[in-house]
Coordinates of C-alpha atoms and ligand atoms in Angstrom, one line a residue:
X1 CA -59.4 123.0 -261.5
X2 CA -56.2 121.1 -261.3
X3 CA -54.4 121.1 -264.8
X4 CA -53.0 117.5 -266.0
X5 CA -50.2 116.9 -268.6
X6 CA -51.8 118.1 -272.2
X7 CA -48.9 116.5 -274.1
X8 CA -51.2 113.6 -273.8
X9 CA -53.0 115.4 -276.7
X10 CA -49.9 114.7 -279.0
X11 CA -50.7 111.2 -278.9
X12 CA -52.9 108.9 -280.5
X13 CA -56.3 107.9 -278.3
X14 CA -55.4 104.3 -277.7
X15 CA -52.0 102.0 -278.0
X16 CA -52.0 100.4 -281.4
X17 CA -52.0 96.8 -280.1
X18 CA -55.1 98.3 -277.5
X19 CA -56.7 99.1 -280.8
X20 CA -56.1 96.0 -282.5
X21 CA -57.8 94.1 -279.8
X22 CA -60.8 95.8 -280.3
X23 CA -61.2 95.5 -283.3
X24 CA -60.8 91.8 -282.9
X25 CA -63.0 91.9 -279.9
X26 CA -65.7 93.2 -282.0
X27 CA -64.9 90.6 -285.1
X28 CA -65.2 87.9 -282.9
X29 CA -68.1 88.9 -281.3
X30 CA -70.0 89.3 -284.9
X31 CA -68.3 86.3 -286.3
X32 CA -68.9 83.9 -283.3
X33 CA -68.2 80.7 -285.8
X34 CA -65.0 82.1 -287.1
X35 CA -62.0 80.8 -285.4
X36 CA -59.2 84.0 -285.2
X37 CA -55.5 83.8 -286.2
X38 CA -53.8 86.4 -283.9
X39 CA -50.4 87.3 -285.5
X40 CA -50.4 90.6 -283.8
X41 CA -49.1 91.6 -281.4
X42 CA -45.8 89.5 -280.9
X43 CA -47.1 87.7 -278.1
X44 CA -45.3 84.1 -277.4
X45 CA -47.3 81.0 -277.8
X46 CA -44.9 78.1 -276.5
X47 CA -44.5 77.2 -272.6
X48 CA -42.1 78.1 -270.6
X49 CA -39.0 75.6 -271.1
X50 CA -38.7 72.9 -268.2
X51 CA -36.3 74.0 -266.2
X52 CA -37.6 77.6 -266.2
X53 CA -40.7 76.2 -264.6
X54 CA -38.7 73.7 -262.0
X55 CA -37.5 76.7 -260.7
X56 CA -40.3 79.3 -260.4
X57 CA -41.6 75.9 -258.2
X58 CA -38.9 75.6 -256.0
X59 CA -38.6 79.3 -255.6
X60 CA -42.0 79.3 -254.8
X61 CA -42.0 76.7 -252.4
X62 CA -39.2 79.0 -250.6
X63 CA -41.7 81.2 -250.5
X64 CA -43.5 79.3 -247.9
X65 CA -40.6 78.2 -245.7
X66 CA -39.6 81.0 -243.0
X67 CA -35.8 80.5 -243.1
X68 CA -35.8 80.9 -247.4
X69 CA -38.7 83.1 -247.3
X70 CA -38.0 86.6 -249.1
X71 CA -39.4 90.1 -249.0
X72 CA -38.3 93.1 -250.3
X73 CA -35.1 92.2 -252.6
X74 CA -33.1 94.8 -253.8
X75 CA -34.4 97.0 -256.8
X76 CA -31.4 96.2 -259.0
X77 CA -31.9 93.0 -259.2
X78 CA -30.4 90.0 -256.9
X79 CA -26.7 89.0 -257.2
X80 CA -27.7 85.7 -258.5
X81 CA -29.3 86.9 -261.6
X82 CA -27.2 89.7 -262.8
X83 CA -23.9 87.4 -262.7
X84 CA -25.9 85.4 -264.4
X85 CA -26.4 88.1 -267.2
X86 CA -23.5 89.5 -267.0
X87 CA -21.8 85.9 -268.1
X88 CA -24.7 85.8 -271.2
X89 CA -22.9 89.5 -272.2
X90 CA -19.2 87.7 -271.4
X91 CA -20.4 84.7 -274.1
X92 CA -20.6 87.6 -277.0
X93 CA -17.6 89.3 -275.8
X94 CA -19.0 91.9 -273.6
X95 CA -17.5 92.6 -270.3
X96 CA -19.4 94.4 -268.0
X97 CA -18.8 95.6 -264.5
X98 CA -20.4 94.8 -261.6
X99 CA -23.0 97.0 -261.0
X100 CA -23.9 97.8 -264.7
X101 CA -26.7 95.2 -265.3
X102 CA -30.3 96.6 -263.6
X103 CA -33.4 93.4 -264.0
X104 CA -36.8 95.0 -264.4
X105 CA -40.1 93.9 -265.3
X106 CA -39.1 94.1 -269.0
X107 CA -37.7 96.5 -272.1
X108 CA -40.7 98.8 -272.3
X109 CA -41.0 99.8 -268.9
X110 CA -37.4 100.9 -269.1
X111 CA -37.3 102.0 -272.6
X112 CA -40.2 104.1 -271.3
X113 CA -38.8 105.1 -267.8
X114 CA -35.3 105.7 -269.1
X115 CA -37.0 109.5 -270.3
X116 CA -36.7 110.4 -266.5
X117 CA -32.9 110.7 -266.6
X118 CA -32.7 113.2 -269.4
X119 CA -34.0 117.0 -269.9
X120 CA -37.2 117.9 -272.1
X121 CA -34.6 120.1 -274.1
X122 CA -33.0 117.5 -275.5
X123 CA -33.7 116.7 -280.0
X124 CA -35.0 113.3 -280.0
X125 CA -33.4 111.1 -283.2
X126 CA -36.7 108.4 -283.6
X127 CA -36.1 105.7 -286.2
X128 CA -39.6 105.5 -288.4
X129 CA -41.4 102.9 -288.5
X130 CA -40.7 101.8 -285.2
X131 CA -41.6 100.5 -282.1
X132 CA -44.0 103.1 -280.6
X133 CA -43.4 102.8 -277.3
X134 CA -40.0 105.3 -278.3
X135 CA -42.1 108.1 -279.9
X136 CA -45.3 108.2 -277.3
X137 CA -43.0 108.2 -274.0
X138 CA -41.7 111.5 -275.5
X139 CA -44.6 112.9 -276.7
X140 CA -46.2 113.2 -273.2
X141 CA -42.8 115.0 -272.2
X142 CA -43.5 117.8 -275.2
X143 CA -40.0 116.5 -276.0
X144 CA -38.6 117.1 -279.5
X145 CA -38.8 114.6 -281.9
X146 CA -36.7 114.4 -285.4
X147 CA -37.8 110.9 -287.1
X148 CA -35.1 109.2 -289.6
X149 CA -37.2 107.3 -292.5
X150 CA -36.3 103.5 -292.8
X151 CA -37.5 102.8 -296.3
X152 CA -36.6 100.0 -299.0
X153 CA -33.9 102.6 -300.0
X154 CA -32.0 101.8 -296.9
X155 CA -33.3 98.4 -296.0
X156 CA -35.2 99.8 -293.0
X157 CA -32.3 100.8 -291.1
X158 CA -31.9 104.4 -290.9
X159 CA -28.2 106.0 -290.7
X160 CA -26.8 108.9 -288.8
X161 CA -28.2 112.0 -290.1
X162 CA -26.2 115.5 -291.0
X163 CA -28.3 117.5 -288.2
X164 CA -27.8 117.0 -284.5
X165 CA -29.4 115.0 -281.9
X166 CA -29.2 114.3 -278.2
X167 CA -30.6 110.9 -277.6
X168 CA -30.6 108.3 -280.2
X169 CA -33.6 105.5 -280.1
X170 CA -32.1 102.3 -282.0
X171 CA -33.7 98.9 -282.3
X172 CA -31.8 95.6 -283.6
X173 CA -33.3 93.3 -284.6
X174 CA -35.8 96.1 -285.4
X175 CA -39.5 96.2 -284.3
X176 CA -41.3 95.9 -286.7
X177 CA -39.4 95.4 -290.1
X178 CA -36.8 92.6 -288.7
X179 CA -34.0 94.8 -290.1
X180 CA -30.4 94.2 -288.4
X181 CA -27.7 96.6 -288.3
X182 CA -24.2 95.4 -289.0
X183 CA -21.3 95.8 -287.3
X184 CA -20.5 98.6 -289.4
X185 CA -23.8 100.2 -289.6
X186 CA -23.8 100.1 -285.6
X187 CA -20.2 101.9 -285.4
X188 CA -21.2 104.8 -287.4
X189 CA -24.0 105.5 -285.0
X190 CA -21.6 105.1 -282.2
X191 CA -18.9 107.6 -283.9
X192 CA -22.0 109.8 -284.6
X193 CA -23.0 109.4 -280.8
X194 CA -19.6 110.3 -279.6
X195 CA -19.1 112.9 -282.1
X196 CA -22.7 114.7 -281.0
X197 CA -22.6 114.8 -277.4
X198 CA -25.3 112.1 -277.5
X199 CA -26.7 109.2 -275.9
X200 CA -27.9 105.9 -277.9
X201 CA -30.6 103.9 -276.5
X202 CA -30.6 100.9 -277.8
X203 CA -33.3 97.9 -277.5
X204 CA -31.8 94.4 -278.1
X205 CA -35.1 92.7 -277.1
X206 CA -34.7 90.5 -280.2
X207 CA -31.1 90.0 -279.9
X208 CA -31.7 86.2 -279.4
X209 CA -32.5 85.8 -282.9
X210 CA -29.6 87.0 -284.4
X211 CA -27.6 83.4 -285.8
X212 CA -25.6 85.2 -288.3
X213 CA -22.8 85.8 -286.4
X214 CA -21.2 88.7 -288.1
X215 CA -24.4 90.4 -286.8
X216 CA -24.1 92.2 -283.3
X217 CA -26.3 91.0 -280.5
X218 CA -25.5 93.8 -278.3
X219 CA -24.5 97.6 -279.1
X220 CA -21.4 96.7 -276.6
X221 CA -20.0 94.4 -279.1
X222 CA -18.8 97.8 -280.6
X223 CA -15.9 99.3 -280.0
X224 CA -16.7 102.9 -277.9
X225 CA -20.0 102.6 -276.9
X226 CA -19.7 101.4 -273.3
X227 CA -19.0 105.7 -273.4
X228 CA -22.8 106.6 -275.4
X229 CA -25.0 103.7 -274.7
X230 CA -27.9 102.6 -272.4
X231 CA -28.5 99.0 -273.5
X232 CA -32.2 97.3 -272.8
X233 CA -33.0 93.6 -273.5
X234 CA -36.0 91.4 -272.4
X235 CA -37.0 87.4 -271.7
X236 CA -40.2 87.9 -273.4
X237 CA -39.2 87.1 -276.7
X238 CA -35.6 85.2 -275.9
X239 CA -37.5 82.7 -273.3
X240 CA -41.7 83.4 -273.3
X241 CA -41.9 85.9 -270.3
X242 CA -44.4 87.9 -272.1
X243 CA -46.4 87.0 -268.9
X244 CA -43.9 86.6 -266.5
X245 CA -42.0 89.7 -266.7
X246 CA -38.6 89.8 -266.3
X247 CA -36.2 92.0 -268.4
X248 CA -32.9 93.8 -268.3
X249 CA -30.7 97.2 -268.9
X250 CA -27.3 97.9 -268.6
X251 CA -26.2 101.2 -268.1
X252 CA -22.5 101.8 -268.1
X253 CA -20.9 102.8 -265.1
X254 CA -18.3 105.5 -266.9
X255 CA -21.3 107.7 -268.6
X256 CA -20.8 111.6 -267.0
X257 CA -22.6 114.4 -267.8
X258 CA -21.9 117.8 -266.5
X259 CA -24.8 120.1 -264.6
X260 CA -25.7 123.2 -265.5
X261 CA -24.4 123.7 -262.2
X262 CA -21.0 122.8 -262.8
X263 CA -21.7 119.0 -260.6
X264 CA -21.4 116.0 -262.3
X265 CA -24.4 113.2 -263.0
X266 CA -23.4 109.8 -264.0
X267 CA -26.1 107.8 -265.9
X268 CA -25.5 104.6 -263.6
X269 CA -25.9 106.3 -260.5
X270 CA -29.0 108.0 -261.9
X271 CA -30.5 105.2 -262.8
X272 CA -30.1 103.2 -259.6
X273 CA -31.5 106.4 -257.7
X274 CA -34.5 106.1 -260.0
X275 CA -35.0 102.9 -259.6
X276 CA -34.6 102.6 -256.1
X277 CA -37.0 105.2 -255.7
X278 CA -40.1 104.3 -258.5
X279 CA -39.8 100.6 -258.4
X280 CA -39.6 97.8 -256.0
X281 CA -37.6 95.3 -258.2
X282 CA -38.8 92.1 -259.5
X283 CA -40.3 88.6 -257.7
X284 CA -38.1 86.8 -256.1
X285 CA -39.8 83.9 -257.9
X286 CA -40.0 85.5 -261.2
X287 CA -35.7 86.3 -260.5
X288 CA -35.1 82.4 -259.5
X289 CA -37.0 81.6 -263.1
X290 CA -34.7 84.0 -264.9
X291 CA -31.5 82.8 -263.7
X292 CA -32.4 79.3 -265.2
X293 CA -32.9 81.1 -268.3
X294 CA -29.3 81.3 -268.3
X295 CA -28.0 77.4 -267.7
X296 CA -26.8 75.5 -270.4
X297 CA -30.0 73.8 -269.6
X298 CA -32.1 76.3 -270.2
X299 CA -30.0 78.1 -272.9
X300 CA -30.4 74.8 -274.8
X301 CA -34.2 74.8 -274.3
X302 CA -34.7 78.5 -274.9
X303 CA -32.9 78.0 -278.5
X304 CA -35.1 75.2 -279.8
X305 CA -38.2 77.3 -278.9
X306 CA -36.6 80.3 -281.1
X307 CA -35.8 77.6 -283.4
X308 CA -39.6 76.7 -283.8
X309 CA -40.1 80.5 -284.1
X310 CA -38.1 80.9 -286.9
X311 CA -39.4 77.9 -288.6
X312 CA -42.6 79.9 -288.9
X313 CA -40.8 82.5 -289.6
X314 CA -39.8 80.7 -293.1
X315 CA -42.9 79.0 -293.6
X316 CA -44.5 82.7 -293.6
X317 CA -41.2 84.1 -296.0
X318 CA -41.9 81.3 -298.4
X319 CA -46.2 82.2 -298.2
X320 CA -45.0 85.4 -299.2
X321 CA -42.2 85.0 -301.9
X322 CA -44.8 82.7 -303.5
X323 CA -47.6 85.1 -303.7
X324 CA -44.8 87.5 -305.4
X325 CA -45.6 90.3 -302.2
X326 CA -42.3 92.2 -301.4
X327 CA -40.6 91.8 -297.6
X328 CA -38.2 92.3 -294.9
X329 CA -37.7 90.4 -291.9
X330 CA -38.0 87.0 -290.9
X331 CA -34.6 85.5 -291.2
X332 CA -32.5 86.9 -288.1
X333 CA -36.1 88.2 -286.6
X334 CA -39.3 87.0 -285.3
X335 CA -41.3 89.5 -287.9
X336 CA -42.4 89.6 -291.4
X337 CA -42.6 93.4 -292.3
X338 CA -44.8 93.2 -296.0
X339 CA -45.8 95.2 -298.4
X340 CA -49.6 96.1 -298.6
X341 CA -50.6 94.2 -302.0
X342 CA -52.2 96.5 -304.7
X343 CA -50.9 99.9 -302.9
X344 CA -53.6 98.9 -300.0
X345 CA -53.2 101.6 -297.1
X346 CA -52.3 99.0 -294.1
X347 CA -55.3 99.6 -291.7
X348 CA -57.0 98.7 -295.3
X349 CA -54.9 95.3 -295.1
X350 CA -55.7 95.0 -291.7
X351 CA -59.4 95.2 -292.5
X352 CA -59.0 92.6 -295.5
X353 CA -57.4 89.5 -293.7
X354 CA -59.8 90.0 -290.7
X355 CA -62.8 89.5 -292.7
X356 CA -60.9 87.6 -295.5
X357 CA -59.2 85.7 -294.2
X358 CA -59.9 85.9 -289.8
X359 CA -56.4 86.9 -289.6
X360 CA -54.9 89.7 -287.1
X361 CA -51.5 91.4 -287.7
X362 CA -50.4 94.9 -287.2
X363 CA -50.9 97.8 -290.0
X364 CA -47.5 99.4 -290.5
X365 CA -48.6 102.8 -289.6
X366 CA -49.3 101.9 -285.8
X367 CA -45.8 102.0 -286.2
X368 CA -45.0 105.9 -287.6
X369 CA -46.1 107.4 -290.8
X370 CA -43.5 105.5 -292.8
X371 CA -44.7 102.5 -291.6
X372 CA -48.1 102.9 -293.7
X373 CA -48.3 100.8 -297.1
X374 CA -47.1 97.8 -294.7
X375 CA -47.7 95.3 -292.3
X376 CA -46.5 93.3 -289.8
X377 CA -47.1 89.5 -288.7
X378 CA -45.8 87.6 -285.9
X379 CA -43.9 84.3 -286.2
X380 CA -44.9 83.6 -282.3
X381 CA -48.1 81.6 -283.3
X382 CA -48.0 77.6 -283.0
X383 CA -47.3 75.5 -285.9
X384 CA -50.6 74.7 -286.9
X385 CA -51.7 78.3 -286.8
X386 CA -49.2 79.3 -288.9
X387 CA -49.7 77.2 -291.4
X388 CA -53.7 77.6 -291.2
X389 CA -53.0 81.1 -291.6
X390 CA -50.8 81.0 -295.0
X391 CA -52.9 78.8 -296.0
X392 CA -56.0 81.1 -295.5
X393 CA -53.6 84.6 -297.2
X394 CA -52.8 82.6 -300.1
X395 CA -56.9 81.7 -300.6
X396 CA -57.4 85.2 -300.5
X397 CA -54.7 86.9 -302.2
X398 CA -53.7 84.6 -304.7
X399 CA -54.2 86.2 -308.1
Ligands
LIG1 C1 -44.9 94.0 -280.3 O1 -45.8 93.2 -280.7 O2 -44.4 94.9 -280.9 C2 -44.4 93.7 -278.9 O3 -44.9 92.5 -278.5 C3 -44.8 94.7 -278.0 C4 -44.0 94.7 -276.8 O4 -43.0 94.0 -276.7 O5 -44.3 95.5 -275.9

């Protein structure tokens, strides 16, 4: 009998937000009448802005001419888009070569498929609670992992620790408690970085929701860590490609590591060999959507859809400061992290504003064991929703 990878025993049967829709599946089934609130999984509700959409139509229409017809593009990325990204990074400050910025199909295939560059010896630092996507992708490589608690103590945002790691998972704005590093907060973990031989990995997917401008948007902004940092970010969140897929990593071109061997590895290099050998790039149409992403056009229409996200954002801040329930989040981030009410364990929660209330967010601990005693709700609903939904949690929690 062939023998398969049992590190998949180290992780939980089913991906939280799998999970979740079951148990909604099953709600709704029972409670046919019963109109659901989904404020789980942070799935965007708003269109795509107008000139994203004239352009996925003209690209298409390219499609079906032979002399602007496209086939295989090159894995990286085209030309068009990564300029394109690479003057978004100039606009914060951030100069990047050519050559550094790789377009995917989004953050969490690359967060995942970043593990391929690096050895199952190395100690994994893992922020807790946090995205999972960090914690599982290592766990089916039997890789090492040292969590750092985020907890009310330090605002959810973990700091270097006095033991050593290798490879440093960091998320800003985080996923889920909406915690953002500051600029000094983000140079200690570069200094530690540098200090420790290690890599940070760090996932801007919510970068667009920073306003505060004393806040970094990108781990670049800080001074060193174009020398310890793989940088992912995403157009789910920043412009609704939740469904049409387009994201983006930048992986310095001056990152060397020595072999075992004595030969030397540089991450950018590695990256492009991996990519170029896993994963055919991105549509041409989907690429030709991206790029007007990045117009003052569609930079202006991109903003007032965050806008409209962080308007619910408030509205569920305000439900929640008035019902006198303790939170995190929601000003320079699309989530409201809470505190279970009454010491509530959060699949508990969960379980309450389903049948309470026919509302669906995510129970901290999908998110690591520190994580449990909270939950997480989306601001990506629409208006109405939103405020159907606080109005429904204040019915049932009100004391
Ligand atoms: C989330 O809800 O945490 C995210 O939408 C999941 C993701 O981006 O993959």
């Amino acid at each position: 009998m062939f023998s398969v990878n049992e590190h998949y025993l180290d992780i939980k049967q089913s991906y939280i937000f799998t999970e979740i829709a079951a148990r909604v599946r099953k709600f709704s089934e029972e409670h046919p009448d019963k109109k659901v609130i989904r404020m789980g999984i942070g799935d965007v509700t708003l269109p795509l802005a107008k000139t994203v959409v004239e352009a996925l139509v003209k690209a298409s229409q390219e499609m079906g001419v032979k002399e602007t017809f496209h086939g295989y593009g090159p894995e990286q990325g085209y030309d068009f888009l990564r300029e394109r990204i690479s003057e978004y990074y100039a606009s914060m400050g951030v100069t990047l070569q050519d050559g550094e910025v790789f377009v995917s199909d989004g953050a969490k295939s690359d967060v995942a498929n970043i593990t391929d560059l690096f050895g199952n010896d190395n100690v994994v630092l893992i922020c807790d609670p946090v995205y999972p996507v960090y914690v599982d992708t290592n766990r089916m490589l039997g890789r090492t992992i040292k969590f750092l608690q985020g907890d009310e103590s330090n605002g959810f945002l973990p700091m270097p620790p006095s033991f050593h790691g290798d490879i440093i998972y960091l998320c800003s704005p985080n996923n889920p408690t909406g915690a953002v590093y500051d600029r000094a907060q983000l140079k200690a973990w570069v200094d530690y970085a540098k200090a420790e031989g290690a890599i940070i990995l760090f996932d801007a997917a919510y970068e667009s929701f920073i306003e505060d401008p004393s806040l970094p948007r990108s781990i670049f902004e800080i001074d060193g860590a174009k020398d310890c940092a793989i940088e992912f970010c995403s157009l789910s969140k920043t412009a609704g490609f939740t469904g049409t897929r387009c994201g983006y990593t930048v992986v310095p071109k001056g990152i060397e590591v020595t072999a075992k061997n004595g030969k030397t590895l540089n991450l950018n290099a590695m990256w492009m060999r991996r990519q170029t050998t896993k994963f055919n790039g991105v549509p041409y149409i989907i690429q030709r959507g991206a790029e007007a992403v990045f117009t003052p056009e569609g930079l202006k229409e991109i903003r007032e859809n965050i806008q409209y996200y962080k308007q619910n954002a408030k509205i569920l801040a305000d439900c929640f400061t008035e019902l006198g329930i303790p939170f995190t989040g929601g000003i320079n981030s699309p989530y409201i992290w809470l505190k279970c009410p009454d010491g509530m364990d959060s699949w508990a929660f969960f379980d309450l504003l389903l049948n309470g209330a026919a509302v669906v967010g995510t129970p901290g601990a999908g998110f690591g064991d520190a994580g449990e005693g909270y939950f997480r709700l989306t601001a990506f609903s629409d208006r109405e929703n939103t405020l159907e939904a606080v109005e429904r949690i204040k019915a049932l929690l009100k004391k």
